[in-house]
Coordinates of C-alpha atoms and ligand atoms in Angstrom, one line a residue:
M17 CA 130.4 31.3 219.9
R18 CA 129.4 31.7 216.2
K19 CA 126.2 29.8 215.3
R20 CA 126.0 27.2 212.6
L21 CA 123.0 28.1 210.5
A22 CA 121.0 26.1 207.9
L23 CA 119.3 28.1 205.2
F24 CA 116.0 26.7 203.6
G25 CA 114.7 28.1 200.4
S26 CA 112.6 27.3 197.4
G27 CA 112.9 30.2 195.1
R28 CA 115.1 33.1 193.9
G29 CA 117.2 33.4 197.1
S30 CA 117.3 37.2 197.6
N31 CA 116.8 37.0 201.3
G32 CA 119.4 34.2 201.5
E33 CA 121.7 36.5 199.6
A34 CA 121.0 39.4 202.1
L35 CA 121.8 37.0 205.0
Y36 CA 125.0 35.8 203.2
R37 CA 126.2 39.4 202.7
A38 CA 125.5 40.3 206.2
I39 CA 127.5 37.5 207.4
Q40 CA 130.4 38.6 205.0
H41 CA 130.2 42.0 206.5
N42 CA 130.4 40.7 210.1
R43 CA 127.0 41.8 211.0
I44 CA 125.9 38.3 211.9
Q45 CA 128.0 36.2 214.3
G46 CA 127.1 32.9 212.5
D47 CA 127.8 31.0 209.3
I48 CA 125.6 29.4 206.8
V49 CA 126.9 25.7 206.8
L50 CA 124.1 24.1 204.8
I51 CA 121.5 24.9 202.3
I52 CA 118.4 22.9 202.0
S53 CA 116.0 23.4 199.1
D54 CA 113.0 21.4 197.8
I55 CA 113.5 22.7 194.3
P56 CA 116.6 21.7 192.4
S57 CA 116.4 24.5 189.8
S58 CA 115.9 27.2 192.3
G59 CA 118.1 30.3 192.6
I60 CA 119.0 29.6 196.1
V61 CA 120.6 26.3 195.0
E62 CA 122.6 28.1 192.4
K63 CA 123.7 30.7 194.8
G64 CA 124.7 28.0 197.4
Y65 CA 126.9 26.5 194.7
S66 CA 128.6 29.7 193.9
W67 CA 129.2 30.5 197.5
Q68 CA 130.8 27.0 198.0
I69 CA 128.3 26.1 200.8
P70 CA 127.0 22.5 200.9
V71 CA 123.6 22.3 199.1
H72 CA 121.1 19.5 199.7
V73 CA 118.0 19.1 197.6
V74 CA 115.4 17.5 199.9
D75 CA 112.2 17.1 197.9
P76 CA 109.4 15.5 200.1
T77 CA 107.9 13.8 197.1
N78 CA 111.0 11.6 196.8
Y79 CA 110.4 10.3 200.3
G80 CA 107.8 7.7 201.1
N81 CA 105.9 9.6 203.7
E82 CA 106.2 12.7 206.1
E83 CA 108.0 10.7 208.7
V84 CA 110.9 9.7 206.4
W85 CA 111.1 13.1 204.9
T86 CA 111.4 14.7 208.4
Q87 CA 114.0 12.2 209.5
A88 CA 116.0 12.9 206.4
M89 CA 116.1 16.6 207.3
L90 CA 116.8 16.1 210.9
D91 CA 119.7 13.7 210.1
L92 CA 121.1 16.4 207.8
L93 CA 120.9 19.1 210.5
E94 CA 122.5 16.8 213.1
D95 CA 125.4 15.9 210.5
Y96 CA 126.1 19.6 210.1
K97 CA 125.7 20.3 213.8
V98 CA 123.2 23.1 213.1
D99 CA 122.2 25.6 215.9
G100 CA 119.6 27.6 213.9
I101 CA 117.3 27.4 210.9
L102 CA 116.6 30.4 208.6
L103 CA 113.6 29.9 206.3
A104 CA 114.1 32.3 203.4
G105 CA 111.4 31.9 200.8
Y106 CA 110.8 28.2 201.9
M107 CA 107.3 27.5 200.6
R108 CA 106.4 24.4 202.6
M109 CA 105.1 23.8 206.0
L110 CA 107.5 22.1 208.2
P111 CA 106.1 19.0 209.9
P112 CA 105.2 19.4 213.6
T113 CA 107.7 16.7 214.7
F114 CA 110.5 18.8 212.9
V115 CA 109.5 22.0 214.6
Q116 CA 109.3 20.3 218.1
V117 CA 113.0 19.4 217.8
Y118 CA 114.2 22.9 216.8
R119 CA 111.5 25.0 218.7
G120 CA 112.9 28.5 219.2
K121 CA 115.6 28.0 216.7
I122 CA 113.7 28.3 213.4
L123 CA 113.2 31.8 212.0
N124 CA 111.0 32.8 208.9
I125 CA 110.6 35.9 206.9
H126 CA 106.9 36.5 205.7
P127 CA 105.8 39.4 203.3
S128 CA 103.0 40.8 205.4
L129 CA 102.4 42.4 208.8
L130 CA 101.5 39.2 210.6
P131 CA 99.0 38.2 211.8
A132 CA 97.4 39.6 208.6
F133 CA 97.7 37.7 205.3
V134 CA 99.2 34.3 206.2
G135 CA 100.1 31.7 203.6
L136 CA 100.9 32.2 200.1
Q137 CA 100.6 35.4 198.0
A138 CA 100.6 37.7 201.0
Q139 CA 101.1 40.7 198.8
K140 CA 98.1 39.9 196.5
Q141 CA 96.1 39.3 199.6
A142 CA 97.0 42.9 200.8
L143 CA 96.2 44.5 197.5
V144 CA 92.7 42.6 197.3
K145 CA 91.9 43.7 201.0
G146 CA 92.7 47.3 200.1
V147 CA 95.0 47.9 203.2
K148 CA 96.8 51.2 203.1
Y149 CA 99.9 49.8 204.8
T150 CA 101.4 46.3 204.8
G151 CA 105.0 45.1 205.4
C152 CA 107.1 42.1 206.5
T153 CA 107.6 40.0 209.5
V154 CA 110.4 38.0 210.9
H155 CA 109.1 35.3 213.4
F156 CA 109.9 32.1 215.2
V157 CA 108.2 29.2 213.5
D158 CA 105.7 27.1 215.5
E159 CA 103.4 24.4 214.3
G160 CA 100.8 26.9 212.8
M161 CA 101.0 28.7 209.5
D162 CA 102.9 31.9 210.0
T163 CA 101.6 32.0 213.7
G164 CA 104.9 31.9 215.8
P165 CA 106.2 34.6 218.0
I166 CA 107.1 37.9 216.2
I167 CA 110.7 39.1 216.3
A168 CA 110.7 42.1 213.9
Q169 CA 108.4 43.9 211.5
A170 CA 108.7 46.7 209.0
V171 CA 105.8 48.7 207.4
V172 CA 105.5 49.9 203.9
P173 CA 102.7 52.0 202.3
V174 CA 100.4 50.5 199.6
Y175 CA 99.7 52.9 196.8
E176 CA 96.7 53.0 194.6
D177 CA 98.5 52.1 191.4
D178 CA 100.5 49.2 193.0
T179 CA 100.7 45.9 191.3
V180 CA 101.7 42.7 193.0
D181 CA 105.2 43.3 191.5
T182 CA 105.6 46.9 192.6
L183 CA 104.4 46.2 196.1
S184 CA 106.5 43.0 196.4
T185 CA 109.6 44.9 195.5
R186 CA 108.9 47.7 198.1
I187 CA 108.3 44.9 200.7
L188 CA 111.4 43.0 199.7
H189 CA 113.6 46.0 200.3
E190 CA 112.5 45.9 204.0
E191 CA 112.9 42.1 204.2
H192 CA 116.5 42.5 203.2
R193 CA 117.0 44.9 206.0
I194 CA 115.1 43.3 208.9
Y195 CA 115.9 39.7 208.3
P196 CA 119.7 40.1 208.7
E197 CA 119.0 42.4 211.8
A198 CA 116.9 39.7 213.4
V199 CA 119.3 36.9 212.6
G200 CA 122.0 39.1 214.2
L201 CA 120.1 39.3 217.4
F202 CA 119.4 35.5 217.4
C203 CA 123.1 34.7 216.9
D204 CA 123.9 37.1 219.8
D205 CA 121.4 35.2 221.9
A206 CA 119.6 38.6 222.4
L207 CA 116.1 37.1 221.7
E208 CA 114.0 35.9 224.6
I209 CA 110.7 34.0 223.9
V210 CA 108.2 34.8 226.6
G211 CA 105.0 33.2 226.0
T212 CA 103.7 34.4 222.6
R213 CA 106.1 37.4 222.7
V214 CA 109.8 38.0 221.8
L215 CA 111.7 40.4 223.9
T216 CA 114.8 41.8 222.2
G217 CA 115.8 44.3 224.9
K218 CA 115.4 47.1 222.2
Q219 CA 112.6 49.5 223.3
A220 CA 110.3 50.7 220.5
V221 CA 110.3 54.5 220.4
R222 CA 107.6 55.9 222.6
K223 CA 105.8 59.1 221.4
Ligands
GAR313 C1 110.0 36.8 200.0 O1 109.1 37.8 199.7 C2 109.5 36.0 201.3 O2 109.1 36.9 202.2 C3 108.4 35.2 200.7 O3 108.9 34.6 199.5 C4 109.8 35.5 199.0 C5 111.1 34.9 198.7 O4 112.0 35.7 198.0 N1 108.1 34.0 201.7 C6 106.9 33.6 201.9 O5 106.0 34.0 201.2 C7 106.8 32.6 202.9 N2 105.5 32.2 203.2 P1 113.5 35.2 197.9 O6 113.5 33.8 197.5 O7 114.0 36.1 196.9 O8 114.1 35.5 199.3

């Protein structure tokens, strides 16, 4: 059965768009039934309207406390009978009580090879550290910051003349490839969480 997906975003929405296109091309057996953003002026909100998908702006500062905010999001997800949540440039930590309800059903894309460079500005962190390779990671969300079980990763080189912008663009290209792939596996029920690992049934190439 096709999965009912909620897309969470705070920004431009390019990953959201990559997911939307993959659904249109039948590469994901699921549908985005709801978009939640904390930023009314964000690109993902605009895109949601243009795709004629219900958009809800849920800004935590409009709620009295974390509990009320959490319940508002849970109520929406229940109303739309959501099976999976895709964080695509969503720049807030989800409250632990929220994560507990949807454990194993929340996916995130992060612009580094986790566990390196968690949190904000991962691309800048990579440049400052001077790593020669970085990349992106799709993972399940747990209560920690970018700590949940890893589903997929892609590696990109870091060049000596890179800026945050050039590096981010190179990483983003890979994000748009691996996130739809991972969501496709999730919708096919092909991801098995075993402890801290995710098994996909796909063997990495052995050399
Ligand atoms: C992407 O690079 C994504 O990996 C990153 O924000 C960007 C959103 O772009 N997410 C994080 O840093 C989460 N901690 P988009 O709005 O165009 O998809």
